[in-house]
Tab-separated table of N, CA and C in Angstrom:
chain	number	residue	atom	x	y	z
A	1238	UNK	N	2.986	87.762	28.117
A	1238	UNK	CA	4.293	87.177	28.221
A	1238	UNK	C	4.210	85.653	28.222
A	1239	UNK	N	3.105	84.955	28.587
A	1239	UNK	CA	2.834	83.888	28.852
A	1239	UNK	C	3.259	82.873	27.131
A	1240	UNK	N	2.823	83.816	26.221
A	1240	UNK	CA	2.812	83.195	24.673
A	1240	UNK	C	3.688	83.746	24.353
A	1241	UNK	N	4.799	84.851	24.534
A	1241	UNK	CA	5.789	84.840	23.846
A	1241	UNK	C	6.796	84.101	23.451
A	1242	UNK	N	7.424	84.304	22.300
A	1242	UNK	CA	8.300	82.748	21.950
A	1242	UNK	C	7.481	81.599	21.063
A	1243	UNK	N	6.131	81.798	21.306
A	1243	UNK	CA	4.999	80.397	20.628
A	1243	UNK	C	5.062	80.922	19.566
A	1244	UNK	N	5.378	80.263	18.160
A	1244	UNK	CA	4.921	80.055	16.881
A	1244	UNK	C	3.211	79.300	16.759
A	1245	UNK	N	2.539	79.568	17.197
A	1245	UNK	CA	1.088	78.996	16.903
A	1245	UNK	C	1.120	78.328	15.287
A	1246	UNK	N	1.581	78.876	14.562
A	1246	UNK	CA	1.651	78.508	12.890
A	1246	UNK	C	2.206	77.574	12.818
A	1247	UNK	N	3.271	76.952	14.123
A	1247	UNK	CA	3.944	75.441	13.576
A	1247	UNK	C	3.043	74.124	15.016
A	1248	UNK	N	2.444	74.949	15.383
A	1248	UNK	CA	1.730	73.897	16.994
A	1248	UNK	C	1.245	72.651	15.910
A	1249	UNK	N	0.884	73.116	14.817
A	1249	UNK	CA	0.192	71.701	14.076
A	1249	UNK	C	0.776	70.544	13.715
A	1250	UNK	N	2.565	71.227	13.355
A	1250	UNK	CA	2.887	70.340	12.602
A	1250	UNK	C	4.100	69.282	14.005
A	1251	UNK	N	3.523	69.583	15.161
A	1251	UNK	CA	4.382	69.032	16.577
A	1251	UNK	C	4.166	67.877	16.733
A	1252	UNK	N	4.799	66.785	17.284
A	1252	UNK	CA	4.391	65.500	17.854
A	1252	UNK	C	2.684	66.061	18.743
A	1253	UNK	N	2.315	65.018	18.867
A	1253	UNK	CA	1.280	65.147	20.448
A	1253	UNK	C	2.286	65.806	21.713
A	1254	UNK	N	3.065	64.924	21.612
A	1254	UNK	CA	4.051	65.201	23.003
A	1254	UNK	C	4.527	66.213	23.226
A	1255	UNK	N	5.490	66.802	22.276
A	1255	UNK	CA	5.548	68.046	22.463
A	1255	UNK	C	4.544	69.204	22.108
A	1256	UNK	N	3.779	69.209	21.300
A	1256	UNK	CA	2.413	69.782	21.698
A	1256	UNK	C	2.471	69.922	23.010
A	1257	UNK	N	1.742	69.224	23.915
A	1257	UNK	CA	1.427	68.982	24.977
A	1257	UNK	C	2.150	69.615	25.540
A	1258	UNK	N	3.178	69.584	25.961
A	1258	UNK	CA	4.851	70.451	26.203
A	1258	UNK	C	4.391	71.488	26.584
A	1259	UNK	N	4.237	71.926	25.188
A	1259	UNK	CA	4.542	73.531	25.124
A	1259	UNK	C	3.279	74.038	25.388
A	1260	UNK	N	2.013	73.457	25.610
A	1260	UNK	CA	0.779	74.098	26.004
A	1260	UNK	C	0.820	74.058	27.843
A	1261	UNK	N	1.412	72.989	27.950
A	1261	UNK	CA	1.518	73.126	29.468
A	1261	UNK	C	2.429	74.259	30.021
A	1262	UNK	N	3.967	74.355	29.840
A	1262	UNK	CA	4.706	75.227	29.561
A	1262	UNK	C	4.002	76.645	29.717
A	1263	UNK	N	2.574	77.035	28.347
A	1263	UNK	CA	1.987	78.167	27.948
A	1263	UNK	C	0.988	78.105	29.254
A	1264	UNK	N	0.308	77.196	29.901
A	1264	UNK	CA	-0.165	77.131	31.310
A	1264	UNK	C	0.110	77.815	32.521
A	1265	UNK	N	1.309	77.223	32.815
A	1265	UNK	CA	2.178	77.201	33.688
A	1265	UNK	C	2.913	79.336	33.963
A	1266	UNK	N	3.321	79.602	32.605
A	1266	UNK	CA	3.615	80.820	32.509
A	1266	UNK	C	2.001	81.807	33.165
A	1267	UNK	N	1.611	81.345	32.362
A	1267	UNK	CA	-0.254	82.360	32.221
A	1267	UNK	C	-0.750	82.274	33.444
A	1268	UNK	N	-0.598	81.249	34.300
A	1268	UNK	CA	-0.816	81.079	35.746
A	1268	UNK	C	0.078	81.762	36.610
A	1269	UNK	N	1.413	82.021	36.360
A	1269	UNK	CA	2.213	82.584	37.021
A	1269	UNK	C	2.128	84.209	37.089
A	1270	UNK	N	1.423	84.490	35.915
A	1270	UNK	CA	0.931	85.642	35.304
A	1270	UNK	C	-0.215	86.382	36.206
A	1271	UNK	N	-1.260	85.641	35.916
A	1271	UNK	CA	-2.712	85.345	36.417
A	1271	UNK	C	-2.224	85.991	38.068
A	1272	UNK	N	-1.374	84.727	38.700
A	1272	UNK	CA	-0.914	84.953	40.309
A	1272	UNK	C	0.035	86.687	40.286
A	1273	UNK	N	0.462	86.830	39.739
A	1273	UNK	CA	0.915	88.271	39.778
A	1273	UNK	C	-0.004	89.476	39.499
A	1274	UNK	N	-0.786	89.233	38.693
A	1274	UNK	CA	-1.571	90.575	38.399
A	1274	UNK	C	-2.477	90.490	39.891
A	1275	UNK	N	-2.832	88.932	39.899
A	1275	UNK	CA	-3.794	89.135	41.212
A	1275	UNK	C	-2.999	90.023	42.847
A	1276	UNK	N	-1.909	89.706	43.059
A	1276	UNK	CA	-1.230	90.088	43.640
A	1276	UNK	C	-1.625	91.600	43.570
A	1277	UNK	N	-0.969	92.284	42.359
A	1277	UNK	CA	-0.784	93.753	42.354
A	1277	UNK	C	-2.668	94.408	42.512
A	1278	UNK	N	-3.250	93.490	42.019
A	1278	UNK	CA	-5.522	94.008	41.767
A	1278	UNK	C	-5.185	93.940	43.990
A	1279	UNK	N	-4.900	93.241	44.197
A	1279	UNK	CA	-5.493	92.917	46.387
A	1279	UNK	C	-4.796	94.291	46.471
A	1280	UNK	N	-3.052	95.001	46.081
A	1280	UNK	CA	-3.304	96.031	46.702
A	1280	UNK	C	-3.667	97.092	45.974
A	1281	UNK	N	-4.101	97.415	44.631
A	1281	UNK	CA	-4.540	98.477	43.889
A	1281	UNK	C	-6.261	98.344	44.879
A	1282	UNK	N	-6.653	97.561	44.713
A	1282	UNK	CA	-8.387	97.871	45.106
A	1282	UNK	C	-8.887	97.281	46.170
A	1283	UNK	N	-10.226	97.783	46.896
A	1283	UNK	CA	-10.278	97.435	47.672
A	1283	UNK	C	-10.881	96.226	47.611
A	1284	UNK	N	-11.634	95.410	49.071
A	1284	UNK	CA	-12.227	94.368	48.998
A	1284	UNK	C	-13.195	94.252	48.041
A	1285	UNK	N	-14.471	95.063	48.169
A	1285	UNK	CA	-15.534	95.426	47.302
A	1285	UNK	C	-15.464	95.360	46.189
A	1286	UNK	N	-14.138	95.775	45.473
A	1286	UNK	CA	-13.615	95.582	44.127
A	1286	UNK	C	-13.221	94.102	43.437
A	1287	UNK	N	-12.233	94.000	44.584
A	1287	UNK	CA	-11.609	92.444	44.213
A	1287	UNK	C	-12.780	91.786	44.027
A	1288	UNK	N	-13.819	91.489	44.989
A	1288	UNK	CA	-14.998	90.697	44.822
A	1288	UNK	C	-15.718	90.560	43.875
A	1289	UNK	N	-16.123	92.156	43.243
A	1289	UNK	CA	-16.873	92.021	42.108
A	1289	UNK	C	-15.896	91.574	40.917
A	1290	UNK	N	-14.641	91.737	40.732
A	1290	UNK	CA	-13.961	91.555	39.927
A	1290	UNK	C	-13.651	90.097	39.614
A	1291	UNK	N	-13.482	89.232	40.904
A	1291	UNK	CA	-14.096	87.918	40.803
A	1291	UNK	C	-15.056	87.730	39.959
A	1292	UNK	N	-16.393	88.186	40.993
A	1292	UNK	CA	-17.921	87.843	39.780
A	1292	UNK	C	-17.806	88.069	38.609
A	1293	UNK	N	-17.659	89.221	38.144
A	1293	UNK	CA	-17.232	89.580	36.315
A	1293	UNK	C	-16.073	89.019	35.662
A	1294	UNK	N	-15.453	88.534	36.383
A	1294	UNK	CA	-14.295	87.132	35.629
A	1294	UNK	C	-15.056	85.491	35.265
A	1295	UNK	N	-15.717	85.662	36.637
A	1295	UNK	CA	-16.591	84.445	36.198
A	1295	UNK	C	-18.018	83.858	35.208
A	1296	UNK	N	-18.353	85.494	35.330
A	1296	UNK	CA	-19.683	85.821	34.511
A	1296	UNK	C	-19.287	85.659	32.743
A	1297	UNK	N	-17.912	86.150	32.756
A	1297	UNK	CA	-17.291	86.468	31.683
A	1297	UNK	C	-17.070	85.089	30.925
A	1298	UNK	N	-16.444	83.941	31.703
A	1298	UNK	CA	-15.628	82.722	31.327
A	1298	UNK	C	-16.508	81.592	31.722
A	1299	UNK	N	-17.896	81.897	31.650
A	1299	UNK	CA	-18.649	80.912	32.239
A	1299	UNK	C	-18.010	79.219	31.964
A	1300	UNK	N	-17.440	79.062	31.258
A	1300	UNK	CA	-17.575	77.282	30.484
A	1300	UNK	C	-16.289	77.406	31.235
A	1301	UNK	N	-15.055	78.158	31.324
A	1301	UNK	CA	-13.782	77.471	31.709
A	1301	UNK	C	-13.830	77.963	33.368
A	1302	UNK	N	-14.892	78.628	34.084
A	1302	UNK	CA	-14.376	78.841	35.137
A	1302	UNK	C	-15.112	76.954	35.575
A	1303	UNK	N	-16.356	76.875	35.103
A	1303	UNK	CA	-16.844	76.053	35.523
A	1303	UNK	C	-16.289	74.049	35.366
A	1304	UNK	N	-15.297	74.417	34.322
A	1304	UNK	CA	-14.598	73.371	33.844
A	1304	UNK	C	-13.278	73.377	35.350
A	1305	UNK	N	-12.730	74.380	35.328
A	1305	UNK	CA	-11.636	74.497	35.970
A	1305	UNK	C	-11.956	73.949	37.401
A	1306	UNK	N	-10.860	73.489	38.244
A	1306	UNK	CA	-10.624	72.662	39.411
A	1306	UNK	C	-11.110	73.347	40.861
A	1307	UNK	N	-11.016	74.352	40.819
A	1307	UNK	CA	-11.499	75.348	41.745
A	1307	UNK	C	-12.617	75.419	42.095
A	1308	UNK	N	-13.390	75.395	41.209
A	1308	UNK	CA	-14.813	76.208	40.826
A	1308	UNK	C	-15.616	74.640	41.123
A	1309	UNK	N	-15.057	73.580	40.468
A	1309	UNK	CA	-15.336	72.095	40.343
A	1309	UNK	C	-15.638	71.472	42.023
A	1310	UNK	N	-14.496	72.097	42.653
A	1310	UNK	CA	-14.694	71.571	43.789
A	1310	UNK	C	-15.564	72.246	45.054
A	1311	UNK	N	-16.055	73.734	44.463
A	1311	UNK	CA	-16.291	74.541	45.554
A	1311	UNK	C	-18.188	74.185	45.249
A	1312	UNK	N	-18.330	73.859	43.753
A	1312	UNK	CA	-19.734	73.641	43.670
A	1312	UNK	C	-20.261	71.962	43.943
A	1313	UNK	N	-18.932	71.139	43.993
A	1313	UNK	CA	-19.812	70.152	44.256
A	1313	UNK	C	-19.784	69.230	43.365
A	1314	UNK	N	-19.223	69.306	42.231
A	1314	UNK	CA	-19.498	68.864	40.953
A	1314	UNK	C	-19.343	67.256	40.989
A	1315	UNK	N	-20.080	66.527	40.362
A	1315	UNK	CA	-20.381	65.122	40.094
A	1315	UNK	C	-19.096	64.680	39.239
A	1316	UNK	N	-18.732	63.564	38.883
A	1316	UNK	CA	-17.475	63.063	38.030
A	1316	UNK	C	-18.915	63.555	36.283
A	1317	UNK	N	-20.193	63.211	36.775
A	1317	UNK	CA	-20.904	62.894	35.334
A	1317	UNK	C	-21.176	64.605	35.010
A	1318	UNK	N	-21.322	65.491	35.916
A	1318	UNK	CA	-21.488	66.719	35.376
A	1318	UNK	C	-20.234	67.192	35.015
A	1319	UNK	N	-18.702	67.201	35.158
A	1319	UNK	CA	-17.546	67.757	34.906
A	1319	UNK	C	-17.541	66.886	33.717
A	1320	UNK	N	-17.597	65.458	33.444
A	1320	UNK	CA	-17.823	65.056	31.790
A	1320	UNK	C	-18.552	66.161	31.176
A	1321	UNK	N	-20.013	65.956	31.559
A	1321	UNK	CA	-20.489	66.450	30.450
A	1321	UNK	C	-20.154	68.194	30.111
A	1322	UNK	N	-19.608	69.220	31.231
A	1322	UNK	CA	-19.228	70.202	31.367
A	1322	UNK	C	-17.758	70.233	30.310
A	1323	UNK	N	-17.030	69.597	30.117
A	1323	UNK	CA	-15.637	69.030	29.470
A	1323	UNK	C	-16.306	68.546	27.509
A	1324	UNK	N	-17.529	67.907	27.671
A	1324	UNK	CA	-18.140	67.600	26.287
A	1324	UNK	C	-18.595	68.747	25.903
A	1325	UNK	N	-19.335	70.130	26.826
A	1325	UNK	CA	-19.832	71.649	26.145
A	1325	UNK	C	-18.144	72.588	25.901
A	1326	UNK	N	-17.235	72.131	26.435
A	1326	UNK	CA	-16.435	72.728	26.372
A	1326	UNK	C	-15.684	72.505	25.279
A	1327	UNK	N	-15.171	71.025	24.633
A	1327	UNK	CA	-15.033	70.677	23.684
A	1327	UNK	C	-15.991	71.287	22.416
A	1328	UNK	N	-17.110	71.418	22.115
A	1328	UNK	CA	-17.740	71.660	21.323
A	1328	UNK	C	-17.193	72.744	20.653
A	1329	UNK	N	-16.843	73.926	21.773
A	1329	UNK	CA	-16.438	75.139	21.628
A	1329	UNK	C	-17.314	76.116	21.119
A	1330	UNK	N	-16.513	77.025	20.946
A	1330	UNK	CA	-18.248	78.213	20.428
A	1330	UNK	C	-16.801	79.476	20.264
A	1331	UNK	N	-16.786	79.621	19.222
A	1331	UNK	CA	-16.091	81.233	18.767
A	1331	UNK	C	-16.058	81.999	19.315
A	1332	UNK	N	-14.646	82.335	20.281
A	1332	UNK	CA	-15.076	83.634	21.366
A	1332	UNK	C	-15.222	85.217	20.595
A	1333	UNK	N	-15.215	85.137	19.527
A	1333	UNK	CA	-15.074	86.525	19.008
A	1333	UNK	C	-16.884	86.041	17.768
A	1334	UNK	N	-17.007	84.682	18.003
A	1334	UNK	CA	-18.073	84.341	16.649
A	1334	UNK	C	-19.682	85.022	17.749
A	1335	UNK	N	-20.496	84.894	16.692
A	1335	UNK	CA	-21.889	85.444	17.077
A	1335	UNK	C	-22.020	85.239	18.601
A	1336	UNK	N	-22.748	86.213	19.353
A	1336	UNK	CA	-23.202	86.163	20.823
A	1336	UNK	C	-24.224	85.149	20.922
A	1337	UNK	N	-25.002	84.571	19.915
A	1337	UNK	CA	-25.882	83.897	20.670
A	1337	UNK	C	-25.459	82.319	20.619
A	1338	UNK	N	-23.939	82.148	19.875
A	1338	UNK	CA	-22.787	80.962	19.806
A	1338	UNK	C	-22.959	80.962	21.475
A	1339	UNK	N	-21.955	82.020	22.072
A	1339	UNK	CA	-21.553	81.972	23.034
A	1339	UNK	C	-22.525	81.701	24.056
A	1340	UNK	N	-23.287	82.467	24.162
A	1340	UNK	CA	-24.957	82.440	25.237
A	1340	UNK	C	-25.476	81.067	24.788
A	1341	UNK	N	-25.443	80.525	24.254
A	1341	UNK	CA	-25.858	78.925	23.665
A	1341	UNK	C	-25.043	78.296	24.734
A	1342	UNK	N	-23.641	78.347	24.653
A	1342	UNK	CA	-23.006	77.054	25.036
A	1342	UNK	C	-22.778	77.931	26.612
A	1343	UNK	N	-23.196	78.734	26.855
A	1343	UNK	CA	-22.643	79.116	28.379
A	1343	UNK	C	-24.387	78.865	28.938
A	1344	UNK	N	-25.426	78.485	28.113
A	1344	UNK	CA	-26.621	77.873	28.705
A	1344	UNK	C	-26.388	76.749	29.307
A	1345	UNK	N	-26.384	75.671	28.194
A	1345	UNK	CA	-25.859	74.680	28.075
A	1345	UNK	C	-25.103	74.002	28.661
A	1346	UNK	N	-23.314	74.417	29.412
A	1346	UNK	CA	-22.406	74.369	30.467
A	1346	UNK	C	-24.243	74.321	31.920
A	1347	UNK	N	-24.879	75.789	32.347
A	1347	UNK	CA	-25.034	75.917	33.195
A	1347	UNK	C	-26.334	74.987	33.749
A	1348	UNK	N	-27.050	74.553	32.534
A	1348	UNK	CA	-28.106	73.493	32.624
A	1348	UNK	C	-27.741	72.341	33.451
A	1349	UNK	N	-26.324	72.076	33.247
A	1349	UNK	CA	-25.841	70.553	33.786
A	1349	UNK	C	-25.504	70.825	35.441
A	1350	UNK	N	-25.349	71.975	35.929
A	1350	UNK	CA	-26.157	72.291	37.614
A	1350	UNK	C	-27.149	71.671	37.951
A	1351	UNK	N	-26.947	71.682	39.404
A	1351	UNK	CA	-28.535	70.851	40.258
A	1351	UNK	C	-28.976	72.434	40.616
A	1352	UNK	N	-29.820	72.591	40.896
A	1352	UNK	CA	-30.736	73.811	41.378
A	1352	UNK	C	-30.062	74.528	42.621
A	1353	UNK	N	-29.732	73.624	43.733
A	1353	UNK	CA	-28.441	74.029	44.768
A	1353	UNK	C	-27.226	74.781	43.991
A	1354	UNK	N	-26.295	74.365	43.119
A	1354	UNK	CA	-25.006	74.493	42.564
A	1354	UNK	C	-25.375	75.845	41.947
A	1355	UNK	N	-26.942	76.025	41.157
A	1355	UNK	CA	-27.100	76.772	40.272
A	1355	UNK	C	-27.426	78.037	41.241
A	1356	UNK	N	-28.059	78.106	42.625
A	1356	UNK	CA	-28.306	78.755	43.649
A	1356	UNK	C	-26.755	79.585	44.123
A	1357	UNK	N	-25.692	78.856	44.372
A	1357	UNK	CA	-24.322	78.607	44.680
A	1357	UNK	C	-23.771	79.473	43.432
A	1358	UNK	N	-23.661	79.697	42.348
A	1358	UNK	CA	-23.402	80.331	41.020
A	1358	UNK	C	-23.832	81.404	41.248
A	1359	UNK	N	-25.113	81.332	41.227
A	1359	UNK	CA	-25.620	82.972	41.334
A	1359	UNK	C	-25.179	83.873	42.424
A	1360	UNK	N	-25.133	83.236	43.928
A	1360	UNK	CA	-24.401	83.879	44.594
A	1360	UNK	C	-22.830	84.104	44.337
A	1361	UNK	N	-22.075	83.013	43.759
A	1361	UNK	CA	-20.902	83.565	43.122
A	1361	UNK	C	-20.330	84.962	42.265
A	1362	UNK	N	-21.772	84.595	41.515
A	1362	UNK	CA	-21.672	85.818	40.204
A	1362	UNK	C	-21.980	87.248	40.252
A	1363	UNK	N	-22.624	87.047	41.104
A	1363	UNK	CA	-23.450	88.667	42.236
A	1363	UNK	C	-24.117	88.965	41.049
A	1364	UNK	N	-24.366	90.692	40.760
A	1364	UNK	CA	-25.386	91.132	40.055
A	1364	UNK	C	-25.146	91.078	38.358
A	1365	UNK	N	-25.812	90.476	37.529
A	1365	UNK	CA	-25.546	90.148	36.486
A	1365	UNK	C	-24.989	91.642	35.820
A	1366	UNK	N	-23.714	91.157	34.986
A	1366	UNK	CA	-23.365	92.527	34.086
A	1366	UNK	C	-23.518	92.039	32.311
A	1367	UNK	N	-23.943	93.126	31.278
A	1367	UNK	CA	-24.126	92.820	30.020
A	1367	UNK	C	-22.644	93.281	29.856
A	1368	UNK	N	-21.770	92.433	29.290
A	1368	UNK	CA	-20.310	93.153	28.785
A	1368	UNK	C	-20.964	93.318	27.418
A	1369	UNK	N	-20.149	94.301	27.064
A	1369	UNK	CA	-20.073	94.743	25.517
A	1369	UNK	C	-19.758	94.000	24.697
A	1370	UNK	N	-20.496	93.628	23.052
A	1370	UNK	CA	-19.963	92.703	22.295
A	1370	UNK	C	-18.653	93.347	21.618
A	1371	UNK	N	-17.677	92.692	21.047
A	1371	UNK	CA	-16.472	93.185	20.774
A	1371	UNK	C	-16.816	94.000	19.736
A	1372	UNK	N	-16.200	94.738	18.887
A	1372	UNK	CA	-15.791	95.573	18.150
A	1372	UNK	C	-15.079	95.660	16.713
A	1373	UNK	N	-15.359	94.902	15.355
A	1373	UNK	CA	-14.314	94.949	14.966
A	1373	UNK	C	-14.403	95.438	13.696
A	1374	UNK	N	-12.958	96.015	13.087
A	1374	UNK	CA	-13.038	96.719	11.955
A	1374	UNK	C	-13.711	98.256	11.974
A	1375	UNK	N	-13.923	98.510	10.909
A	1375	UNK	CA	-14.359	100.435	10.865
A	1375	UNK	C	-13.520	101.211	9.985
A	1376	UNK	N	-13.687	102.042	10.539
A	1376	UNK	CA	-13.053	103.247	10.135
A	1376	UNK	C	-11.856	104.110	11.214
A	1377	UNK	N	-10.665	103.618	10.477
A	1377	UNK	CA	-9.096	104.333	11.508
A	1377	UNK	C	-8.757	103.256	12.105
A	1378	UNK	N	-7.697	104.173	12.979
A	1378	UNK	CA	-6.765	103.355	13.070
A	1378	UNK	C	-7.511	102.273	14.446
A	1379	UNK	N	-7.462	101.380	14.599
A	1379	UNK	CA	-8.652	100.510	16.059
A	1379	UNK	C	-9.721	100.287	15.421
A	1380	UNK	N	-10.192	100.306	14.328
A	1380	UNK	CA	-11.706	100.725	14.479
A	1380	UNK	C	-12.276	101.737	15.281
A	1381	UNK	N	-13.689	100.910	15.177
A	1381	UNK	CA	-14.295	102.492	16.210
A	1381	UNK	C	-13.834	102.398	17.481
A	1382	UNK	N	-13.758	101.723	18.211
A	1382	UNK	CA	-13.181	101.405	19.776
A	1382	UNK	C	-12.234	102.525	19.655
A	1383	UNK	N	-11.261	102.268	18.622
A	1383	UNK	CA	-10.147	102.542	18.472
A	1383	UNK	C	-9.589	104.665	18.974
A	1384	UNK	N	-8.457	104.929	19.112
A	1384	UNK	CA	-8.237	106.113	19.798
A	1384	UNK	C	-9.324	107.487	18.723
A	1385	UNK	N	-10.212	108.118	19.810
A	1385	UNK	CA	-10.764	108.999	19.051
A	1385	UNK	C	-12.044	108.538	18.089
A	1386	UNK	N	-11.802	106.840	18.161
A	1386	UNK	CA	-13.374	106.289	17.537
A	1386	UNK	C	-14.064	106.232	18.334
A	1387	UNK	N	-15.976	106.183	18.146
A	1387	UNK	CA	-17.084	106.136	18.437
A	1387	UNK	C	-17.486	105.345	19.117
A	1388	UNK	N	-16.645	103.787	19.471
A	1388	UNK	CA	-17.264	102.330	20.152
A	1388	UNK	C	-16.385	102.856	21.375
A	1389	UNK	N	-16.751	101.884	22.529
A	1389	UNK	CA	-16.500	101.797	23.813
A	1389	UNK	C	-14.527	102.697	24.467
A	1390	UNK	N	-13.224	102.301	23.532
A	1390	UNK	CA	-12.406	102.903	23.839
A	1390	UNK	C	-12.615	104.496	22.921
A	1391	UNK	N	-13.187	105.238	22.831
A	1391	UNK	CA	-13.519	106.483	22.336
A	1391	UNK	C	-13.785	107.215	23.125
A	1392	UNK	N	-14.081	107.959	22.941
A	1392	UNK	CA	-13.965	109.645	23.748
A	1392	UNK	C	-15.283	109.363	24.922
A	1393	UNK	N	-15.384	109.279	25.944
A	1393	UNK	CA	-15.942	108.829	26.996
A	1393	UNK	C	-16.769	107.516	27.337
A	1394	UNK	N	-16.438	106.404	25.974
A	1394	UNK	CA	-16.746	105.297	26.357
A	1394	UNK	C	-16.186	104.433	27.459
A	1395	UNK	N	-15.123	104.865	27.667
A	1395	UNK	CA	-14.149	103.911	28.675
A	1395	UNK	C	-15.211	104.225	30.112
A	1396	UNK	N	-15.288	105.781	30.317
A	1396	UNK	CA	-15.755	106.071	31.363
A	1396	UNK	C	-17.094	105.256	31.914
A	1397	UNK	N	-18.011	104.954	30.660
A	1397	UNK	CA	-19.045	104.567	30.920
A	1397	UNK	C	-18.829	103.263	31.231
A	1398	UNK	N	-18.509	102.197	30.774
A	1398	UNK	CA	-17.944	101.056	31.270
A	1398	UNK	C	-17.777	101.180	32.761
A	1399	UNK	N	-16.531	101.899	32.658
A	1399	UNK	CA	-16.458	101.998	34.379
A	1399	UNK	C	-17.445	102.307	35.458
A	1400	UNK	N	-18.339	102.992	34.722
A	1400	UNK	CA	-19.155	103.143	35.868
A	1400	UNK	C	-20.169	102.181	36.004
A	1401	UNK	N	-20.314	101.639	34.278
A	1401	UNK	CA	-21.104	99.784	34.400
A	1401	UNK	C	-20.613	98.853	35.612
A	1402	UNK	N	-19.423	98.904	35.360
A	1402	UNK	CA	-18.523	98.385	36.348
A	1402	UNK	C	-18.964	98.103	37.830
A	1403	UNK	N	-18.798	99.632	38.601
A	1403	UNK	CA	-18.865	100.190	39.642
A	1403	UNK	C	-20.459	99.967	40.268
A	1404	UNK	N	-21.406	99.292	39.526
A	1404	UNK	CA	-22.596	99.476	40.334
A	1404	UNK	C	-22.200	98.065	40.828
C-alpha cells in the first residue's frame, strides 16, 4: 500500500523536489506499514519468534539495516564508518542480480566494523540462516515456485522453509 498511486515510469521525468516528495511520502507510508505489521507479528508470535525474526530481517538487509539510524546508533557507528557504509550502499548491487553481487557488497558494508561492533552484529544476527536464491521464470503459471511448481512455493517447499526457519 505504501507504493500505491506511484507511477515509477514518470519519477524520472520530476523536479529533484518533488522527487524527493514523493519518495519521502513512499517512506513515511512503508514505515507506517512496517509499524503495523510489527504490531499484529508481537501478538501472532511469541517472544522467541519475534527475536529470531528480527535476526533474519537483519541477516537479510545487511547494507540498509546497517545504514539505517537504529542499527547506527546501537553499534556505535563513527560519522567515517556511516560515510563509508552510505558509499557501499550507493554502489548498489542488484537485489534480484547474481548472489555473489550481493555477498560482495554485504562483505564489504561489514568490513567497515571494528571487531567489537562486528562481535555486537553477530550477537544481533543469532544463528546464521542461508535464504533461498530467488526463483525466476520456468515452466507455468509462477514459475517453479509457482502453485504446484517444483521451487520453494510448491508442494512441500513452503514447509521446509519453515522449519529452516524454526531452528
Amino acid at each position: 500500500e505504501a507504493f500505491s498511486g506511484i507511477n515509477f515510469q514518470e519519477i524520472g521525468s520530476l523536479s529533484e523536489e518533488e522527487r524527493n516528495k514523493r519518495f519521502t511520502d513512499m517512506r513515511t507510508k512503508s514505515e507506517a506499514a512496517m509499524k503495523l505489521l510489527d504490531e499484529k507479528l508481537n501478538k501472532s508470535l511469541d517472544q522467541k519468534q519475534v527475536t529470531r525474526l528480527k535476526q533474519l530481517a537483519l541477516q537479510r538487509d545487511v547494507i540498509a539495516s546497517l545504514v539505517g539510524p537504529d542499527l547506527g546508533n546501537q553499534l556505535k557507528l563513527t560519522d567515517d564508518q556511516q560515510a563509508k557504509l552510505r558509499e557501499v550502499a550507493a554502489q548498489g548491487f542488484p537485489p534480484f542480480g547474481p548472489p555473489e553481487a550481493r555477498k560482495k557488497a554485504q562483505a564489504d558494508a561489514l568490513a567497515v566494523l571494528t571487531e567489537p561492533q562486528k562481535k555486537q552484529w553477530n550477537d544481533l544476527t543469532g544463528k546464521s540462516f542461508t535464504f533461498p536464491e530467488p526463483q525466476f521464470g520456468g515452466p507455468g503459471f509462477g514459475g517453479l515456485g509457482g502453485p504446484g511448481g517444483r521451487g520453494p512455493g510448491g508442494p512441500g517447499g513452503e514447509r521446509k522453509i519453515v522449519a529452516q526457519f524454526d531452528k
